[in-house]
mmCIF file of C-alpha atoms in Angstrom:
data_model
loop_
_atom_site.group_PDB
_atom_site.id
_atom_site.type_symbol
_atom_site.label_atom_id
_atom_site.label_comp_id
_atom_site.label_asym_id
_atom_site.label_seq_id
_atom_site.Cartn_x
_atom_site.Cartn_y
_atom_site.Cartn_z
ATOM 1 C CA UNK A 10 5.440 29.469 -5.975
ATOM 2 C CA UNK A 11 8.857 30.426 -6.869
ATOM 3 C CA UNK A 12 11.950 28.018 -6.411
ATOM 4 C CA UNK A 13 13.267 30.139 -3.842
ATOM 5 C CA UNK A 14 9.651 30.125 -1.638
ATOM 6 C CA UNK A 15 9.595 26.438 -2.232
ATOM 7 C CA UNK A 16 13.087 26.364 0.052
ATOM 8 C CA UNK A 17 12.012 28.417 2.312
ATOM 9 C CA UNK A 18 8.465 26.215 2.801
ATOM 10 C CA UNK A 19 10.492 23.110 3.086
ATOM 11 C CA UNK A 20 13.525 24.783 5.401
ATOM 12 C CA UNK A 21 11.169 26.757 7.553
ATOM 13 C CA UNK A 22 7.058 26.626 7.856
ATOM 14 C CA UNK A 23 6.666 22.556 6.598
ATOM 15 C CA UNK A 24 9.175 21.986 9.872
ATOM 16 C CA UNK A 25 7.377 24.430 11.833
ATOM 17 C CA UNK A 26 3.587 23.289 10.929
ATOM 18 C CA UNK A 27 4.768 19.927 11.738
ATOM 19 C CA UNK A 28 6.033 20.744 15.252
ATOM 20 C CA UNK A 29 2.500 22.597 16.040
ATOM 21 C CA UNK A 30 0.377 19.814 14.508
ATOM 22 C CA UNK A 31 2.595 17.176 17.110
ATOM 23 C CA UNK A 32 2.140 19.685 20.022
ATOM 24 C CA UNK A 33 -1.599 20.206 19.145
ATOM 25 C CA UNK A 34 -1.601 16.629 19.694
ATOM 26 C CA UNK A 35 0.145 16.328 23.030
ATOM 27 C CA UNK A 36 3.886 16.134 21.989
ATOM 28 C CA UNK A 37 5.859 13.507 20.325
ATOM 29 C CA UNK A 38 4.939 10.025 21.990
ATOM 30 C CA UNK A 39 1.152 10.839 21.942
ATOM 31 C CA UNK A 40 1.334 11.374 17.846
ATOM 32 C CA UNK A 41 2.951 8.704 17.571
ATOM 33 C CA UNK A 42 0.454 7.003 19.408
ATOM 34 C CA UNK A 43 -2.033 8.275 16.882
ATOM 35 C CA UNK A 44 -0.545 7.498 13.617
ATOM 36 C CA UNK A 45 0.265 3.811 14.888
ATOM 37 C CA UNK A 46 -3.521 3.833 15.825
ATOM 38 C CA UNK A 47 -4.054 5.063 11.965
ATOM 39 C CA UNK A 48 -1.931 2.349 10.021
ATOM 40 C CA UNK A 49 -3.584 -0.301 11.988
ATOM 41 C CA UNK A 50 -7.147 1.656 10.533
ATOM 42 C CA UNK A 51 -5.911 1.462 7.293
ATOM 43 C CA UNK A 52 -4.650 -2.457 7.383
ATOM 44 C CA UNK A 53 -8.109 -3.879 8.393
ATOM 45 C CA UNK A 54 -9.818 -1.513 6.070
ATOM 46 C CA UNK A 55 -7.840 -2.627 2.961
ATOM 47 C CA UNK A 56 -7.503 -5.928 3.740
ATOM 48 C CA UNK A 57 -9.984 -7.284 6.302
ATOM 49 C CA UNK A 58 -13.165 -4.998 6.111
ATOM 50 C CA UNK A 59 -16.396 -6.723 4.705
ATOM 51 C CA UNK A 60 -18.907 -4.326 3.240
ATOM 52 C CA UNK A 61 -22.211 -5.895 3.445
ATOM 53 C CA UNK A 62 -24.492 -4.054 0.978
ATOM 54 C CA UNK A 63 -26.334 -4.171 -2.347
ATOM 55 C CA UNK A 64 -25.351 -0.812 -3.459
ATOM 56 C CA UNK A 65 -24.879 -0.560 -7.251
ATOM 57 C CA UNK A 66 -23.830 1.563 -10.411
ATOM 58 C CA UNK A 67 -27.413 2.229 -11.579
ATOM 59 C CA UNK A 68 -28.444 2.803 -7.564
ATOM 60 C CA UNK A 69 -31.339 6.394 -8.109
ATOM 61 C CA UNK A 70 -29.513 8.201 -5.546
ATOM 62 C CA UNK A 71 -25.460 9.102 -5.446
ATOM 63 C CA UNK A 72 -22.988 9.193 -3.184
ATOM 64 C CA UNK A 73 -19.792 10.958 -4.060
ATOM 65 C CA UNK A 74 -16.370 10.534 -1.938
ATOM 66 C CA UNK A 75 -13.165 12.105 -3.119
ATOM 67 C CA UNK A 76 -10.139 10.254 -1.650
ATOM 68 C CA UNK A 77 -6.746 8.909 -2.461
ATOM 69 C CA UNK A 78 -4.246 6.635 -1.322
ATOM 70 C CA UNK A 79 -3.590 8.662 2.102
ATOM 71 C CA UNK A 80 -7.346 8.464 2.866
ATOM 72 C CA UNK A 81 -8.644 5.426 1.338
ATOM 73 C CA UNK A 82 -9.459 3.474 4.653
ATOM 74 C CA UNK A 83 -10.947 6.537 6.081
ATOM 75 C CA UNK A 84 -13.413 6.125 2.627
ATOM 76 C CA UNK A 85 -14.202 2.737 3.230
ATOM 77 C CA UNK A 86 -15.060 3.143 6.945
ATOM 78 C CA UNK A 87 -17.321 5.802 6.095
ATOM 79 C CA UNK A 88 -19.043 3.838 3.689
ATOM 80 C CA UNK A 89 -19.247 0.789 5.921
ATOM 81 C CA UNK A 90 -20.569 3.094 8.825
ATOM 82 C CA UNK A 91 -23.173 4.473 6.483
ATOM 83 C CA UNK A 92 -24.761 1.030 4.800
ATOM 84 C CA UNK A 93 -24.611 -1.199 7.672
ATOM 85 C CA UNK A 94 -27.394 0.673 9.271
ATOM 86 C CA UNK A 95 -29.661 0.069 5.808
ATOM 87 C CA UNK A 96 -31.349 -2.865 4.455
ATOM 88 C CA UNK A 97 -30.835 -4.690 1.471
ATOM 89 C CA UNK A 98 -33.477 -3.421 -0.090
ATOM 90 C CA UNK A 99 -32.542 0.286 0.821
ATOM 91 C CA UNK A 100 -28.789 -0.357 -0.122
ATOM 92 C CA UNK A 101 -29.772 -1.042 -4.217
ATOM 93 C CA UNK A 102 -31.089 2.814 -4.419
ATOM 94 C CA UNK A 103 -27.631 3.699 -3.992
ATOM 95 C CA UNK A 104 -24.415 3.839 -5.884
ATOM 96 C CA UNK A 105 -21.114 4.662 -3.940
ATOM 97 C CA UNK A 106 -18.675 6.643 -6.484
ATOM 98 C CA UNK A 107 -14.805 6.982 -5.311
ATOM 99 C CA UNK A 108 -13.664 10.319 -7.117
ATOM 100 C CA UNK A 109 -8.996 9.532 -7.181
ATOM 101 C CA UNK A 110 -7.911 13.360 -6.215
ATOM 102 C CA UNK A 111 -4.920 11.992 -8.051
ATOM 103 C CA UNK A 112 -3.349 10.093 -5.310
ATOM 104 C CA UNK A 113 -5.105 7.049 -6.035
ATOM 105 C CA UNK A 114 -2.781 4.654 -7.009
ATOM 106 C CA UNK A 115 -3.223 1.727 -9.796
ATOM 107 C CA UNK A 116 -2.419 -0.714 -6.911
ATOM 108 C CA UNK A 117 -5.281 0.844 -4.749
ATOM 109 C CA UNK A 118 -7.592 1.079 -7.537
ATOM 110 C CA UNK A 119 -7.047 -2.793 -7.945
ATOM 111 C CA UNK A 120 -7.719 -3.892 -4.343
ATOM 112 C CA UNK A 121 -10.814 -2.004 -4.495
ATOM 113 C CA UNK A 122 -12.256 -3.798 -8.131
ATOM 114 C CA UNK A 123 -11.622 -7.160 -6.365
ATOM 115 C CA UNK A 124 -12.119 -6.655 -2.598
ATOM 116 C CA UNK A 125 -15.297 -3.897 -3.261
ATOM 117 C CA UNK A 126 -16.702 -4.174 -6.941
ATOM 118 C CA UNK A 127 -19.957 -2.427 -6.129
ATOM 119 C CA UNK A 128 -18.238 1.026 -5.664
ATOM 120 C CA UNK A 129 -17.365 2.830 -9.012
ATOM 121 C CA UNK A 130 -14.138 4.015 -9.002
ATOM 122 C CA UNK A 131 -13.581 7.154 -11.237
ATOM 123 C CA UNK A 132 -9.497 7.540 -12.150
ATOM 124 C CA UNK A 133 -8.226 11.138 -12.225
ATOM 125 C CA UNK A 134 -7.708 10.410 -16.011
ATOM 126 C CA UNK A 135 -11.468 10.387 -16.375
ATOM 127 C CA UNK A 136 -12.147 13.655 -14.062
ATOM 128 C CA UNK A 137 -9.729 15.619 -16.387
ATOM 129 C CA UNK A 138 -11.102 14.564 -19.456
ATOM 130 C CA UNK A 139 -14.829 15.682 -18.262
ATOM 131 C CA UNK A 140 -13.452 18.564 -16.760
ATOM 132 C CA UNK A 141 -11.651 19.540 -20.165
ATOM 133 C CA UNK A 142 -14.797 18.714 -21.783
ATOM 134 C CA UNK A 143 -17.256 20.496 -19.573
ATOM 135 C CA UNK A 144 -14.971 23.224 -18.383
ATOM 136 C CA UNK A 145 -13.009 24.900 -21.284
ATOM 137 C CA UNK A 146 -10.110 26.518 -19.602
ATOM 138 C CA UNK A 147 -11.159 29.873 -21.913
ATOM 139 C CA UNK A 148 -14.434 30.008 -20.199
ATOM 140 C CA UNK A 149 -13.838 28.949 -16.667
ATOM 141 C CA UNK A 150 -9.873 29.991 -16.009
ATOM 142 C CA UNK A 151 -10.482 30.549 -12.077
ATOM 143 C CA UNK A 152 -11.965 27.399 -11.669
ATOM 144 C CA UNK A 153 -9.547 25.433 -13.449
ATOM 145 C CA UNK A 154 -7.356 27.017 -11.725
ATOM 146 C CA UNK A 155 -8.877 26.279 -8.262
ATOM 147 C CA UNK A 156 -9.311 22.990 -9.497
ATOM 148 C CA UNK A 157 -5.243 22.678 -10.273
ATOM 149 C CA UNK A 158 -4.137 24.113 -6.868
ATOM 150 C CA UNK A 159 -6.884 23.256 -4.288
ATOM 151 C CA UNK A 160 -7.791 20.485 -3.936
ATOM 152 C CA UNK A 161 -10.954 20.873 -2.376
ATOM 153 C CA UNK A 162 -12.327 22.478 -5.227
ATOM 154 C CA UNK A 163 -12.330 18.765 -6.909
ATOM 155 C CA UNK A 164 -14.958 17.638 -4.568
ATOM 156 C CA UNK A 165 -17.387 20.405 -5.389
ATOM 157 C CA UNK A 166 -16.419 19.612 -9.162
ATOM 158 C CA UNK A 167 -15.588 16.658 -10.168
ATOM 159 C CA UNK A 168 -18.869 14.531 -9.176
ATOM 160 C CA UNK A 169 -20.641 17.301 -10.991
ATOM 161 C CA UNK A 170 -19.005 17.396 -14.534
ATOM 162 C CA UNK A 171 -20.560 15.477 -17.160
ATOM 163 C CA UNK A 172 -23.154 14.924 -14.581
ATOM 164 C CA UNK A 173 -26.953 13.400 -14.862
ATOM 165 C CA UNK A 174 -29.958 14.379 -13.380
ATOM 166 C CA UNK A 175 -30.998 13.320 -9.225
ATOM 167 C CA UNK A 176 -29.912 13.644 -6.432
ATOM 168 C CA UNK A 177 -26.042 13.780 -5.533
ATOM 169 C CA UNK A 178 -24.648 13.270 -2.482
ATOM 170 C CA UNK A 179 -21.044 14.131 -0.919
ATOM 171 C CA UNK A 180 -19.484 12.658 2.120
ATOM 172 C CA UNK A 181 -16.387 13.605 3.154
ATOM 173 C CA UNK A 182 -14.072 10.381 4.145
ATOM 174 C CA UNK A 183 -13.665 11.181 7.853
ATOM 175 C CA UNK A 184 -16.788 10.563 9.101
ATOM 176 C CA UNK A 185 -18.674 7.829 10.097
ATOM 177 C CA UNK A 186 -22.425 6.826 10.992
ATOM 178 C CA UNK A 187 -23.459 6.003 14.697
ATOM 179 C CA UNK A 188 -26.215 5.112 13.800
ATOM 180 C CA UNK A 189 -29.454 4.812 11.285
ATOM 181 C CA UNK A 190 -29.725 8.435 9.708
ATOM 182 C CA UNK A 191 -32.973 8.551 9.937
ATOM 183 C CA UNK A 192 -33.631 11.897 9.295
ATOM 184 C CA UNK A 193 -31.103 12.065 6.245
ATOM 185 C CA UNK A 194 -33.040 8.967 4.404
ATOM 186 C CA UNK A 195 -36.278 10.226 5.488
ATOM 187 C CA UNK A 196 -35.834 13.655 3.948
ATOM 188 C CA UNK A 197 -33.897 12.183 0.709
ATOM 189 C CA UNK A 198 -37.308 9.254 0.224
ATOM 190 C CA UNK A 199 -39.267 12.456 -0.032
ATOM 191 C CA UNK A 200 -37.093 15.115 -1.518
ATOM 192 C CA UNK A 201 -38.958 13.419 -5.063
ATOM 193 C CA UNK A 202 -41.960 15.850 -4.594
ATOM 194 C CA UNK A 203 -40.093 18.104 -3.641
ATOM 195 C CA UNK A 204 -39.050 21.438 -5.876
ATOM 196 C CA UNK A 205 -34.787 21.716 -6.272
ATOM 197 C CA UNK A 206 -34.244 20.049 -2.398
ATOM 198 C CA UNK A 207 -30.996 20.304 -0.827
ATOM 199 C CA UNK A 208 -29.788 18.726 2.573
ATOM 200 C CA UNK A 209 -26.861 20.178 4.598
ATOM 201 C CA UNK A 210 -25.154 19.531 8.025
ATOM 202 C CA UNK A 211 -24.008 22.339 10.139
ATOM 203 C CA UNK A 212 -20.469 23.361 10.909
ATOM 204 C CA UNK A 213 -18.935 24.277 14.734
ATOM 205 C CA UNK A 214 -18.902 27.452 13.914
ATOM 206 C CA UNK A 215 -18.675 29.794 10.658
ATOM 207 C CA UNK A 216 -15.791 28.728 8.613
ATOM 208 C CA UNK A 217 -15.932 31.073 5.298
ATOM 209 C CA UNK A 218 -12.838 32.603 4.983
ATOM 210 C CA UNK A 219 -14.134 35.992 4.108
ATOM 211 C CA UNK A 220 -15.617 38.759 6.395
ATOM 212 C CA UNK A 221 -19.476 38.934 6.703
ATOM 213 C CA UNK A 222 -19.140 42.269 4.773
ATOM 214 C CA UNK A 223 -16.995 40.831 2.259
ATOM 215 C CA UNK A 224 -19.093 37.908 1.436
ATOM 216 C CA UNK A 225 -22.464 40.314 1.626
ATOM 217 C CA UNK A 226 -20.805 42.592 -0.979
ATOM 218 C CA UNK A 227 -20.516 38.871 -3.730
ATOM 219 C CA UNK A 228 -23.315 37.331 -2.211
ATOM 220 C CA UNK A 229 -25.621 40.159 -0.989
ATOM 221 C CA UNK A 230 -27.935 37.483 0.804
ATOM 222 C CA UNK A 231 -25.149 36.436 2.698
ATOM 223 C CA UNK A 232 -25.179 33.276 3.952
ATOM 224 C CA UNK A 233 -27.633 32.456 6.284
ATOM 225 C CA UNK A 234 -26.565 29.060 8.056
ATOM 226 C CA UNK A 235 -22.988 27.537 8.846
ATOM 227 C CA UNK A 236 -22.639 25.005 7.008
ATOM 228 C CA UNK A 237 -19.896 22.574 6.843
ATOM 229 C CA UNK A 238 -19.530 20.811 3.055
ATOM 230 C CA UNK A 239 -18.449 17.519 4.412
ATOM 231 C CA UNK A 240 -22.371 16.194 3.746
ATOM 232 C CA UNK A 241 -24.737 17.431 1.853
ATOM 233 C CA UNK A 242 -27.075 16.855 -1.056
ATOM 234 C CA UNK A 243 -27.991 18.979 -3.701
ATOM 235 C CA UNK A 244 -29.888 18.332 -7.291
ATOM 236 C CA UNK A 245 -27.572 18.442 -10.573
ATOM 237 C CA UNK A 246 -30.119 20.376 -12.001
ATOM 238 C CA UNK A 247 -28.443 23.098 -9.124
ATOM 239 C CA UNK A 248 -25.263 22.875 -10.250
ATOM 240 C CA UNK A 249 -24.329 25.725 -12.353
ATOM 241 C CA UNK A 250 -20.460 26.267 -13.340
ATOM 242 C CA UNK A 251 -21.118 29.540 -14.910
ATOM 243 C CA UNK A 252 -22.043 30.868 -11.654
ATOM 244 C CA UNK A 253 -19.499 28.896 -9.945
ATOM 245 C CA UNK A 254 -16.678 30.458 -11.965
ATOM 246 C CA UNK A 255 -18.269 33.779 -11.237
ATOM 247 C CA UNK A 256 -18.075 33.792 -7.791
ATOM 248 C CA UNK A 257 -14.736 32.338 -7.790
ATOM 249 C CA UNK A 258 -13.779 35.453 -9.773
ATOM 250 C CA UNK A 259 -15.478 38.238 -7.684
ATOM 251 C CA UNK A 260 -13.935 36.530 -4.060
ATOM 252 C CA UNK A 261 -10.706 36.468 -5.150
ATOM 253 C CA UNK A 262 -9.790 39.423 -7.923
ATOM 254 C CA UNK A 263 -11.982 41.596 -4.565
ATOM 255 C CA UNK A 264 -10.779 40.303 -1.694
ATOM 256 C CA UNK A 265 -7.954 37.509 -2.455
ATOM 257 C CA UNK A 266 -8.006 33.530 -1.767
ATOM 258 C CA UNK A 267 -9.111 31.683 0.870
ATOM 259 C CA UNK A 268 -9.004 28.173 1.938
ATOM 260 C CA UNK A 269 -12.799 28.411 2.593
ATOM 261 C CA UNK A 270 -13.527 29.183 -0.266
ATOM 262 C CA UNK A 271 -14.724 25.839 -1.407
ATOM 263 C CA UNK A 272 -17.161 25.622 1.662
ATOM 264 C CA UNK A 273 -18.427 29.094 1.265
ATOM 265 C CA UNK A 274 -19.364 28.741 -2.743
ATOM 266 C CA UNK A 275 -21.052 24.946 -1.658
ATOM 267 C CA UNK A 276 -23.381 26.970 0.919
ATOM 268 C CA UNK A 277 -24.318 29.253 -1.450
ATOM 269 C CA UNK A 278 -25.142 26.857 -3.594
ATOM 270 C CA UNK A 279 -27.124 24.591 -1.035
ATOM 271 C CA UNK A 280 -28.652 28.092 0.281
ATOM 272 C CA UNK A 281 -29.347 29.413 -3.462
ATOM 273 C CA UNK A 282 -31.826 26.276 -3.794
ATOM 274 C CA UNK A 283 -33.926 27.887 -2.005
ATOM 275 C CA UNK A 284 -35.415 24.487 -0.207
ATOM 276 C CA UNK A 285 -32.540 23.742 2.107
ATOM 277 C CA UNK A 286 -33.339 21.181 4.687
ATOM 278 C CA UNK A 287 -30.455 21.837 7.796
ATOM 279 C CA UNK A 288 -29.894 18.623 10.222
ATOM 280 C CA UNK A 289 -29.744 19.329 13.645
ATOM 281 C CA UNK A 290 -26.469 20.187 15.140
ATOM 282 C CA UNK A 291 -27.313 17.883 17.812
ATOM 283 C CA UNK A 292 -27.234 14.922 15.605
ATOM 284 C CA UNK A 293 -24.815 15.345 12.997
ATOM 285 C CA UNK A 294 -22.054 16.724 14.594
ATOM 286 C CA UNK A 295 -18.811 18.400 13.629
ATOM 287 C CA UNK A 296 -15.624 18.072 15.970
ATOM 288 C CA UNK A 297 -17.100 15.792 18.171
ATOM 289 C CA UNK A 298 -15.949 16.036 21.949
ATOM 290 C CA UNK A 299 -14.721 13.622 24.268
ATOM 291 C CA UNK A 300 -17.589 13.027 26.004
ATOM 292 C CA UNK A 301 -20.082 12.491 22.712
ATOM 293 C CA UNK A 302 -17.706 10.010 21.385
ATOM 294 C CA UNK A 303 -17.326 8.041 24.426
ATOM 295 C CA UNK A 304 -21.158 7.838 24.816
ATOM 296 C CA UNK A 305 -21.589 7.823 20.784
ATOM 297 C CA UNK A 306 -23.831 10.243 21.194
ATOM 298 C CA UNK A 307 -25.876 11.619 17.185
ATOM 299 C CA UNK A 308 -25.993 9.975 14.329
ATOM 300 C CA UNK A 309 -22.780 11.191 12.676
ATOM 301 C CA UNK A 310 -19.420 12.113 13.526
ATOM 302 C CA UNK A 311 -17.379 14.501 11.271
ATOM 303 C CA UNK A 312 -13.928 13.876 12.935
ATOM 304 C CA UNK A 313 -12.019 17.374 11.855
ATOM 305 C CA UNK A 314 -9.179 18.537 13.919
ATOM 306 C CA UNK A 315 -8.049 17.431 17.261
ATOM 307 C CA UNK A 316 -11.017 14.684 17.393
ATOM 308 C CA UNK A 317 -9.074 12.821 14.620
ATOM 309 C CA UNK A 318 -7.079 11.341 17.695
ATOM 310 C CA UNK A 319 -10.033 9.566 19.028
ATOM 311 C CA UNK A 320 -11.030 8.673 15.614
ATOM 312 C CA UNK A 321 -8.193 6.770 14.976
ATOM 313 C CA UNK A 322 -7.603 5.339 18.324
ATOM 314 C CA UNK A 323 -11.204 4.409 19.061
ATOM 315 C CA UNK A 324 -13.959 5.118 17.006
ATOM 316 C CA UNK A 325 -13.404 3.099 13.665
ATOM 317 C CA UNK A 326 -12.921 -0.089 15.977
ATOM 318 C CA UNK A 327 -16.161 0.883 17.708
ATOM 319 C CA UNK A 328 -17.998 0.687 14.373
ATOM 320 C CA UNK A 329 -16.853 -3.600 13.812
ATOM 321 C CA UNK A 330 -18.420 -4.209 17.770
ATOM 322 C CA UNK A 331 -22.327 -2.177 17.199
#
């Protein structure tokens, strides 16, 4: 971005985003109401939130977050949500991996080694190395790219690079668990005997970016589900850069960039397996309504858009009284 479109994004559409985002939330003293709600989130999660599990480095099966200091507690809920419903014994399968998207501070990276030392937390200093290692910039120059200016990008890439066999798993930090996810752990025991598994939640509606004709013309199979990349599973074994970079290429040199773009290249990747289990709608839900978090209705809760207020206001203390 130039220096002058840098003004005008700071003079102009950062003040005017802002004002929609407070009205979208019911005007001034509600938002306020909200982020209050949030730092007192983020104080018992840094400082008071116990963690009960045996997860560990060498657990079989991986779960992947990428966060930073602005999302940390939202991390650590989600992984709190997600173990207290499994046993001990359950718990040492798994290894919880914090990917910094940069933000992640040497202060935050601290408190976590001494308040949490079962999760692995991997510094942005490591990412880039692996990523400069695994991803020459002369043979993948869209995706380093994507990687440098969306974020997003380093959640479908950075738990991948350098990357071992078995099954990986990505949660993004604002959700959390209602309950036992059954069907999630009962599909992932069995997903051994299984040929090139993958596991995906669905979104509220299709959120690709693109035009169906547009992504039929890359992707002639299209994309059969809606799938929201805030959970899902996939083998390593599935993950193929190469392909990755060349979809990144035909999307945007065809039809230009796209936030979605992340979330579209993950489906295709989950669909691509060939052996995609979808959970049901019903049960792991996206945008959660009033009335479904009030009755904590499903197993999971993604909490996108305007159910973040509720999120923050009700549902993480929820979680310390089931």
């Amino acid at each position: 971005m130039s220096r002058f479109g840098k003004l005008l994004y700071k003079l102009y559409f950062q003040p005017k985003n802002q004002r929609a985002l407070v009205a979208k939330f019911g005007g001034k003293s509600n938002y306020a109401a909200m982020l209050a709600a949030e730092q007192e989130m983020k104080s018992y999660a840094l400082y008071q939130l116990t963690i009960k599990s045996n997860f560990n480095p060498h657990g079989k099966y991986k779960i992947n977050f990428l966060t930073g200091d602005r999302f940390l507690h939202q991390t650590l809920f989600c992984t709190y949500s997600f173990f207290k419903f499994l046993s001990p014994e359950e718990s040492m399968n798994f290894s919880v991996n914090y990917y910094s998207d940069g933000s992640l501070s040497a202060a935050s990276a601290e408190l976590l080694k001494s308040r949490f030392p079962g999760i692995r937390v991997i510094g942005i200093a490591e990412s880039t190395v692996a990523v400069q290692q695994d991803l020459p910039e002369s043979l993948f120059p869209y995706l380093r790219k994507k990687i440098d200016n969306h974020p997003l990008f380093k959640k479908l890439v950075f738990p991948h690079v350098n990357h071992e066999d078995g099954f990986s798993t990505f949660f993004d930090s604002d959700m959390l668990f209602i309950r036992r996810p059954t069907i999630f752990l009962d599909w992932l025991y069995q997903a051994d005997a299984q040929k090139n598994p993958a596991f995906c939640i669905q979104d509220v509606g299709r959120s690709y970016g693109y035009s169906e004709p547009e992504i039929k013309q890359i992707w002639p199979s299209s994309v059969q589900h809606n799938i929201n990349s805030g959970m899902y599973t996939i083998c390593e074994n599935q993950i193929d850069f190469s392909f990755i970079e060349k979809l990144v290429k035909a999307f945007e040199e065809n039809f230009g960039s796209q936030y979605f773009l992340e979330q579209l290249i993950t489906s295709i990747l989950l669909e691509k397996t060939g052996n995609l289990f979808v959970a049901p709608k019903n049960e792991y839900i996206v945008l959660p309504g009033v009335e479904q978090i009030t009755d904590q209705a499903g197993t999971l809760h993604h909490y996108v858009n305007e159910s973040k207020e509720f999120y923050f206001k009700e549902s993480w203390k929820k979680q310390l009284t089931m």
